[in-house]
Coordinates of C-alpha atoms and ligand atoms in Angstrom, one line a residue:
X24 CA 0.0 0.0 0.0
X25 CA 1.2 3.5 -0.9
X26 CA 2.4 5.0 2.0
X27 CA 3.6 8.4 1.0
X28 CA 1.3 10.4 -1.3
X29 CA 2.2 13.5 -3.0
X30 CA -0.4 16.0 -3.9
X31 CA -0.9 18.6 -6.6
X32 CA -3.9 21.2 -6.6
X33 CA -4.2 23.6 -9.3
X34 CA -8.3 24.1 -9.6
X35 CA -8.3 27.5 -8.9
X36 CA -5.9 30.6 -7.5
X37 CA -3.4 28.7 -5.3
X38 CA -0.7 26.4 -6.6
X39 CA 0.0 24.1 -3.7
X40 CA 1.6 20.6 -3.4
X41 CA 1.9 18.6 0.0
X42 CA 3.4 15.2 1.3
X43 CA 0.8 13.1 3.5
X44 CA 1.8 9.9 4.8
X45 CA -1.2 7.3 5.5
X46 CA -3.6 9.9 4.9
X47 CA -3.4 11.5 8.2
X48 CA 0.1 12.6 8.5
X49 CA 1.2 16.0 6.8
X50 CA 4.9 15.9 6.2
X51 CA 4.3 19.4 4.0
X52 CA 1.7 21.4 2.9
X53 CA 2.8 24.6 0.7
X54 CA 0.5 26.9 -0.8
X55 CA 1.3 29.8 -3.2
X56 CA -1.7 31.8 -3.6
X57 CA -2.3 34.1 -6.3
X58 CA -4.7 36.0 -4.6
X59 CA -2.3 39.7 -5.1
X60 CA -2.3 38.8 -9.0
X61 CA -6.6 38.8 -9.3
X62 CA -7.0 41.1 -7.0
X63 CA -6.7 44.4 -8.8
X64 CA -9.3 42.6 -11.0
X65 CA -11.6 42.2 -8.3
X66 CA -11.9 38.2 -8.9
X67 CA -9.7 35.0 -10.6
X68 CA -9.0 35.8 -14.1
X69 CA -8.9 32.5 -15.7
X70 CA -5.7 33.3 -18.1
X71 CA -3.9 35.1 -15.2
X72 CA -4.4 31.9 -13.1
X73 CA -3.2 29.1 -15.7
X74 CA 0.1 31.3 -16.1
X75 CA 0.5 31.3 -12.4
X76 CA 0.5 27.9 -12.1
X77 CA 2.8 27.0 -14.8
X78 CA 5.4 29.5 -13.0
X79 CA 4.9 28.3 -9.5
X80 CA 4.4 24.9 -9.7
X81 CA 7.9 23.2 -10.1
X82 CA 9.5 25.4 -7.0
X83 CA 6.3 24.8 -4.9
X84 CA 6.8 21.0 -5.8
X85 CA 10.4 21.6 -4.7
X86 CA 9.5 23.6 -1.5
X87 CA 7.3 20.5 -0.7
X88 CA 9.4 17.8 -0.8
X89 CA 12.5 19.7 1.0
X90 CA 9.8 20.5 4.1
X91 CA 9.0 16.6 4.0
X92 CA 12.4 16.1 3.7
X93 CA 11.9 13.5 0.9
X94 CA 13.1 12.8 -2.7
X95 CA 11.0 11.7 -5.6
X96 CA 12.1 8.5 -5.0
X97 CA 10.6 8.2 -1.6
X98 CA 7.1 9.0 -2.9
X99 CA 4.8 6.1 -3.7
X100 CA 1.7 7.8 -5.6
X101 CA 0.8 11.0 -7.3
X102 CA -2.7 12.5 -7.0
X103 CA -4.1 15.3 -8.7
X104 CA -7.3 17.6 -8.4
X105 CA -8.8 16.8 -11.9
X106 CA -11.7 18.8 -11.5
X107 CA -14.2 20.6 -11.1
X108 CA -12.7 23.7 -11.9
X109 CA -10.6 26.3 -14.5
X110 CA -9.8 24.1 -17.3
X111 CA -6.8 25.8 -17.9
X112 CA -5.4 25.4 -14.0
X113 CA -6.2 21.9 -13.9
X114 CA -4.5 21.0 -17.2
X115 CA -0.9 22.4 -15.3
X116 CA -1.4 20.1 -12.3
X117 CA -2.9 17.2 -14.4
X118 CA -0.1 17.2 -17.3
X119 CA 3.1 17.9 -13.8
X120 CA 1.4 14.9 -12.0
X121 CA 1.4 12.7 -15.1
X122 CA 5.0 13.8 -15.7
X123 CA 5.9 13.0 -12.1
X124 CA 4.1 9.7 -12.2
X125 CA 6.2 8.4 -15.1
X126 CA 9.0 9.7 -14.3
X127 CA 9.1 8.2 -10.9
X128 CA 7.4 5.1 -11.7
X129 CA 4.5 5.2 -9.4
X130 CA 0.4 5.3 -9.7
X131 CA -1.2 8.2 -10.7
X132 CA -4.3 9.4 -9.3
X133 CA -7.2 11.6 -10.4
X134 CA -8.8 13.1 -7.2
X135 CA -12.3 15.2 -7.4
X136 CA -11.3 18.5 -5.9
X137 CA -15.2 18.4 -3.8
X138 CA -14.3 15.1 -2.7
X139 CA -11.1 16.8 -1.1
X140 CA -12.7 19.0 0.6
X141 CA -14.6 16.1 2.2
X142 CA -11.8 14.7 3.4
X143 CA -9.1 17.8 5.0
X144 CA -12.1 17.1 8.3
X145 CA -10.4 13.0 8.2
X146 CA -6.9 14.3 7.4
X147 CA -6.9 15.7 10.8
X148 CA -9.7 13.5 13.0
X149 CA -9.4 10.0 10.9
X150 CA -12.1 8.7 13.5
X151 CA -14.8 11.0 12.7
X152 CA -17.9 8.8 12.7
X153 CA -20.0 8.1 9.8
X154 CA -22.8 8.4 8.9
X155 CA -21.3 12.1 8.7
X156 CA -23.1 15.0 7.5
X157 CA -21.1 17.4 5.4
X158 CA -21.4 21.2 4.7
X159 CA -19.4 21.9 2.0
X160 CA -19.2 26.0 1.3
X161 CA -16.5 26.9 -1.0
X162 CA -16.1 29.7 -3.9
X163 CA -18.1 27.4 -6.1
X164 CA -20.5 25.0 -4.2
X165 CA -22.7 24.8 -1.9
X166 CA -23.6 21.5 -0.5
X167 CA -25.2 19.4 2.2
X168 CA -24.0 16.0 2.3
X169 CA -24.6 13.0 3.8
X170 CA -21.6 10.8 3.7
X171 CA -22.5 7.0 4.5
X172 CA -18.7 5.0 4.5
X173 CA -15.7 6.2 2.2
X174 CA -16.6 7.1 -1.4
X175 CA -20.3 7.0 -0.5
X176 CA -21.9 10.2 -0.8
X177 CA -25.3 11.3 -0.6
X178 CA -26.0 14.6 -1.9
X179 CA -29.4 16.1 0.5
X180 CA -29.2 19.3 -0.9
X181 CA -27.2 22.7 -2.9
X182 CA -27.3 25.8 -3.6
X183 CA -30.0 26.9 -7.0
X184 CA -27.8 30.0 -7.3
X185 CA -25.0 31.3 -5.8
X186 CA -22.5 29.6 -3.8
X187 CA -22.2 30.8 -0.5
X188 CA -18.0 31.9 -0.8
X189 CA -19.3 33.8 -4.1
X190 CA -22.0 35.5 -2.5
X191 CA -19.5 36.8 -0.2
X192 CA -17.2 38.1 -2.5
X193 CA -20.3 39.6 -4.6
X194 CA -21.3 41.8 -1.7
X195 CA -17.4 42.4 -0.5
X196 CA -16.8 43.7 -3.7
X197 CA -20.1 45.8 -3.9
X198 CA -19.1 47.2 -0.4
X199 CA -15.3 48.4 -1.6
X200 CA -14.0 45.6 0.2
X201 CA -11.7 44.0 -1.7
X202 CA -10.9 40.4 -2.7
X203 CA -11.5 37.6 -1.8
X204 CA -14.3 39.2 0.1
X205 CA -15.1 36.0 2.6
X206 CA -12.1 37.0 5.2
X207 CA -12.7 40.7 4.3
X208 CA -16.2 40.7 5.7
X209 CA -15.2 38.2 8.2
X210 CA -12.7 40.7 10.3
X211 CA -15.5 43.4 9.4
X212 CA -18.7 41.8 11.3
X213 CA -16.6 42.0 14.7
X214 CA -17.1 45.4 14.4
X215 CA -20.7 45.5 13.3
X216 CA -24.3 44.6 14.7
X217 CA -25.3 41.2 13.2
X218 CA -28.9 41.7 14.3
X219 CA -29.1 45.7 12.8
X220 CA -31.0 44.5 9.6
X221 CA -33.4 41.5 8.8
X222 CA -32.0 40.8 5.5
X223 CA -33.9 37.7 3.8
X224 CA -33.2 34.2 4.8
X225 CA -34.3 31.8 1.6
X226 CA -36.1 28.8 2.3
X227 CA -35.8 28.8 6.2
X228 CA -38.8 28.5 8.2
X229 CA -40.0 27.1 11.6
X230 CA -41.1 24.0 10.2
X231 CA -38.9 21.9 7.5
X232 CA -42.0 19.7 6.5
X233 CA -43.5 22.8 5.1
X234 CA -41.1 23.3 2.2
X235 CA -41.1 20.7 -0.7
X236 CA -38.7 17.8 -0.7
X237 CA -36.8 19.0 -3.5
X238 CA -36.2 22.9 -1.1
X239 CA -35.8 21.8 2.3
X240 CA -32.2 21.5 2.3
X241 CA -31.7 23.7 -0.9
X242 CA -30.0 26.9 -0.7
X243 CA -30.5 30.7 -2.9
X244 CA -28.2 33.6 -1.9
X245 CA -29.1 35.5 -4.8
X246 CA -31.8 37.5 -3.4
X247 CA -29.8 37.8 0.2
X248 CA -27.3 39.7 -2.1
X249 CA -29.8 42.0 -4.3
X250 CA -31.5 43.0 -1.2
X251 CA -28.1 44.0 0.6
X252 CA -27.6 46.2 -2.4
X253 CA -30.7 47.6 -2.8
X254 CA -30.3 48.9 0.4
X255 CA -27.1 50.4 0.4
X256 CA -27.5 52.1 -2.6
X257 CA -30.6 53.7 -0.6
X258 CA -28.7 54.1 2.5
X259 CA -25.4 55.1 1.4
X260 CA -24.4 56.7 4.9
X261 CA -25.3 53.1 6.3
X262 CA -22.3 51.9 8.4
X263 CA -20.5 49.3 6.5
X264 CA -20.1 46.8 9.8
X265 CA -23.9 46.6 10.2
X266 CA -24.1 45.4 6.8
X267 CA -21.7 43.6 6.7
X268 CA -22.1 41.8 9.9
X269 CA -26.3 41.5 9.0
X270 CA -25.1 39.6 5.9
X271 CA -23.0 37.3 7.2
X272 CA -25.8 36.3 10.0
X273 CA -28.2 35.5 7.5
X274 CA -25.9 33.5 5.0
X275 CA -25.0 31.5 8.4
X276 CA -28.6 31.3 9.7
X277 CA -29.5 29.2 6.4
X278 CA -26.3 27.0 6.2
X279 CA -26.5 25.9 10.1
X280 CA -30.6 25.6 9.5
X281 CA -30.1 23.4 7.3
X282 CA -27.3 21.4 8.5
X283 CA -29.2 21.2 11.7
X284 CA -32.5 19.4 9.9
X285 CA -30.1 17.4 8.3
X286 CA -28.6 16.1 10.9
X287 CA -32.3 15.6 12.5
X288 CA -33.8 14.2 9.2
X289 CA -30.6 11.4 8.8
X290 CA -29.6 9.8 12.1
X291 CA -25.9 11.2 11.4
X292 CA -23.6 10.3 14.1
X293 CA -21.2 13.3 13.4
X294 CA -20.9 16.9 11.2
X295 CA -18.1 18.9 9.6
X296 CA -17.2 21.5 7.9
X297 CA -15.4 21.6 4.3
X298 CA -14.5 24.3 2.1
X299 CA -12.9 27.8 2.4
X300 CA -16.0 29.3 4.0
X301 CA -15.6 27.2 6.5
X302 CA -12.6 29.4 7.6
X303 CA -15.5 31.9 8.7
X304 CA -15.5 32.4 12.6
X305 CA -19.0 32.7 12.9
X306 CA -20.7 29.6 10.6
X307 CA -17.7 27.9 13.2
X308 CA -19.2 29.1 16.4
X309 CA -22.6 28.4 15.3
X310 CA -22.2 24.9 13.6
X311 CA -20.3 23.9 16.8
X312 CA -23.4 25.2 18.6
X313 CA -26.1 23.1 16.6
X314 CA -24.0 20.3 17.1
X315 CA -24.0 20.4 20.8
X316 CA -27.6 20.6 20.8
X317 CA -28.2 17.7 18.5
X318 CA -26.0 15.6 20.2
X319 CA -23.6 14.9 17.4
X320 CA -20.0 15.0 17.5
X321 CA -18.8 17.8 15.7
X322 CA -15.6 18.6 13.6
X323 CA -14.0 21.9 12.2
X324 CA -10.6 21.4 10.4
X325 CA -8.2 23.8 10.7
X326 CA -8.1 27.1 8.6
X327 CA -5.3 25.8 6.4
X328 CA -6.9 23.2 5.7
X329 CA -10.9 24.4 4.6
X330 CA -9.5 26.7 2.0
X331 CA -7.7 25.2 -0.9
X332 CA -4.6 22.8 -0.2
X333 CA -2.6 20.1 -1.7
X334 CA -2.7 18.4 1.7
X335 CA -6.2 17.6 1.4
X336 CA -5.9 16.1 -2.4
X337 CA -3.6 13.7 -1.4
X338 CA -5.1 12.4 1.4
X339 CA -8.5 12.2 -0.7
X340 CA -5.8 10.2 -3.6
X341 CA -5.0 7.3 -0.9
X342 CA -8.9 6.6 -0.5
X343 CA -9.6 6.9 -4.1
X344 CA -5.7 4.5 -4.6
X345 CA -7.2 2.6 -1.9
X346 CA -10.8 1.7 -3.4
X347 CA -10.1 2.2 -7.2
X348 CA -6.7 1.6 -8.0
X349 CA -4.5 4.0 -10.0
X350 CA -6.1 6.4 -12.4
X351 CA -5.4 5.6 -15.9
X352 CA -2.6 8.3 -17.4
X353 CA -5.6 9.3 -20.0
X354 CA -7.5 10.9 -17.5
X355 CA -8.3 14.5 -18.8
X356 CA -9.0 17.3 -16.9
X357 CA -12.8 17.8 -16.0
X358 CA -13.6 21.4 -15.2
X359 CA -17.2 20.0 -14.3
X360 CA -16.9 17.0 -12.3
X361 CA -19.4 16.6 -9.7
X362 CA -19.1 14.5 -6.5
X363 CA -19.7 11.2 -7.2
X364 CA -22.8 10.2 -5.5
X365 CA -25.0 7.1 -4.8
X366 CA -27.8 6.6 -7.1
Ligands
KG4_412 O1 -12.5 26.3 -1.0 P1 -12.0 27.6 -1.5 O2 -10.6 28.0 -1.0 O3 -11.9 27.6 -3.1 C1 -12.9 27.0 -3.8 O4 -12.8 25.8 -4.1 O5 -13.9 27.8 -4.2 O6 -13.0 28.8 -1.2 C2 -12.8 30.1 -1.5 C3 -14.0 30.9 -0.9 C4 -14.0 32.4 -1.4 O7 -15.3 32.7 -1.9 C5 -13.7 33.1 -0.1 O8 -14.2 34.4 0.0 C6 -14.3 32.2 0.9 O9 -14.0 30.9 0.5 N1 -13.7 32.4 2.3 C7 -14.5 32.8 3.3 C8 -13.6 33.0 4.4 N2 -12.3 32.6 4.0 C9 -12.5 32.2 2.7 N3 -15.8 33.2 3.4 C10 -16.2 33.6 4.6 N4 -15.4 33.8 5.7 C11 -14.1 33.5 5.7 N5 -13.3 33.7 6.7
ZN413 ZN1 -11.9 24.5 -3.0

């Protein structure tokens, strides 16, 4: 069995490679993040990204093994995020870990960068017990799922718009804030009153049962987002904490609703958190908070490891190695994978 996995992630704005032994043991984890490069431009810019990638990857890759203080030869498997995401990112970390997989004689593995996510919460607490509801929240999905053993994913519910990181950015940006917008508004709601307006909350009531099978553990942020700038633009002395800090208590109200009827409506034995809007203090306090009164055992990874990460991949890649076998080398990039999930 392959003991020591190296792992490549390229989807999106950060070029990161990491070392994981037995898929709990980070030997490195590097990440180069391009965030400074798409900034300016208020958002990734696909081009900008691929170039990035093809730049940084080869000293990242060198950074990674010097921290684990191992040589190609050492490494027994190379896995790769394949997808979803920009097609032009992926195809630099697919085509390097193909390379590196030849070159070093050793399996190659194609890992769904959703399905990574999943696992940075078993990177860090392997004995998390399953069943196992998920929230995923990152820049692109939103997702509740219900994760029955290893590989076996049951999707409850997503977001019909938005994602939950990208309505986050939407409004940072609309409120001068910058990019990414997730942390900006983050540090900003200490400062503000999360209960100085009632913006909307989509498809959260008192009483699940009311909303259609198909809604109850849907999500919209669209809406949350037009109303925050409708009323800004006729408020434009508002203060910019309130806002912010009103926003971010209803995106959370919905996603710890939810997860709470999920973990109601499935018997799950634990919840975690995946995704980089995971990093955000309060969806933390207040997922730890329904957990507790559920009576589930809750996780939260670390920081590091909800936003993107090679550490993460490669744990996901000795799963995938473990169940499947190697990947064959004609694997393509996919920029629209989805999580594979149980009919
Ligand atoms: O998982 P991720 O690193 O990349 C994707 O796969 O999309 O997630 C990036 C998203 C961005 O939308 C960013 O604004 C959001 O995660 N994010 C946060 C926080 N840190 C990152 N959102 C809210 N609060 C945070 N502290
Ligand atoms: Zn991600």
């Amino acid at each position: 069995m392959a003991d020591l996995i190296l792992g490549i992630e390229t989807s999106c704005d950060e070029t990161a490679v990491a070392v994981v032994e037995r898929a709990t043991i980070v030997r490195s984890s590097v990440v180069s993040s391009q965030v400074e490069q798409h900034a300016v431009f208020g958002g990734v810019v696909p081009e900008i990204a691929g170039r990035a990638h093809v730049q940084e990857l080869v000293p990242v890759l060198a950074d990674a093994l010097a921290e684990a203080g191992v040589s190609g030869g050492d490494i027994d498997a190379v896995a790769v995020t394949s997808g979803p995401g920009l097609v032009g990112s992926l195809l630099v970390g697919v085509s390097a870990a193909k390379a590196l997989s030849l070159v070093w004689d050793v399996p190659f593995v194609a890992v769904n960068h959703l399905e990574a996510h999943l696992y940075a919460s078993f990177l860090e607490e392997p004995d998390l017990e399953m069943p196992l509801v998920v929230l995923l929240v990152s820049g692109g999905h939103t997702m509740l799922v219900l994760m029955e053993d290893h590989g076996r994913y049951r999707l409850l519910g997503s977001t019909l718009d938005d994602a939950a990181g990208e309505a986050f950015d939407k409004v940072a940006r609309y409120l001068g804030l910058g990019y990414p917008g997730g942390p900006a508004i983050d540090a900003l709601s200490g400062d503000g009153d999360p209960s100085a307006f009632g913006y909307p909350r989509s498809m959260v009531q008192e009483n699940p049962d009311t909303l259609p099978d198909d809604r109850r553990f849907a999500f919209s942020f669209s809406g949350l987002k037009t109303a925050v700038v409708n009323h800004v633009r006729s408020d434009p002395g508002v203060a910019t904490a309130d806002v912010a800090a009103s926003f971010q208590e209803a995106v959370v109200d919905a996603l710890v609703t939810k997860a709470r009827w999920a973990i109601e409506a499935s018997g799950a034995r634990g919840a975690c958190l995946g995704g980089g809007v995971a990093a955000n203090s309060r969806l933390r306090e207040r997922f730890l908070d329904v957990c507790t009164e559920t009576g589930v055992r809750a996780f939260l990874p670390s920081r590091a490891m909800c936003t993107d990460n090679a550490a993460m991949v490669a744990a996901a890649g000795w799963w995938r190695l473990r169940a499947d076998g190697p990947s064959p080398l004609d694997t393509g990039a996919d920029p629209n994978l989805g999580l594979p999930l149980l009919p």
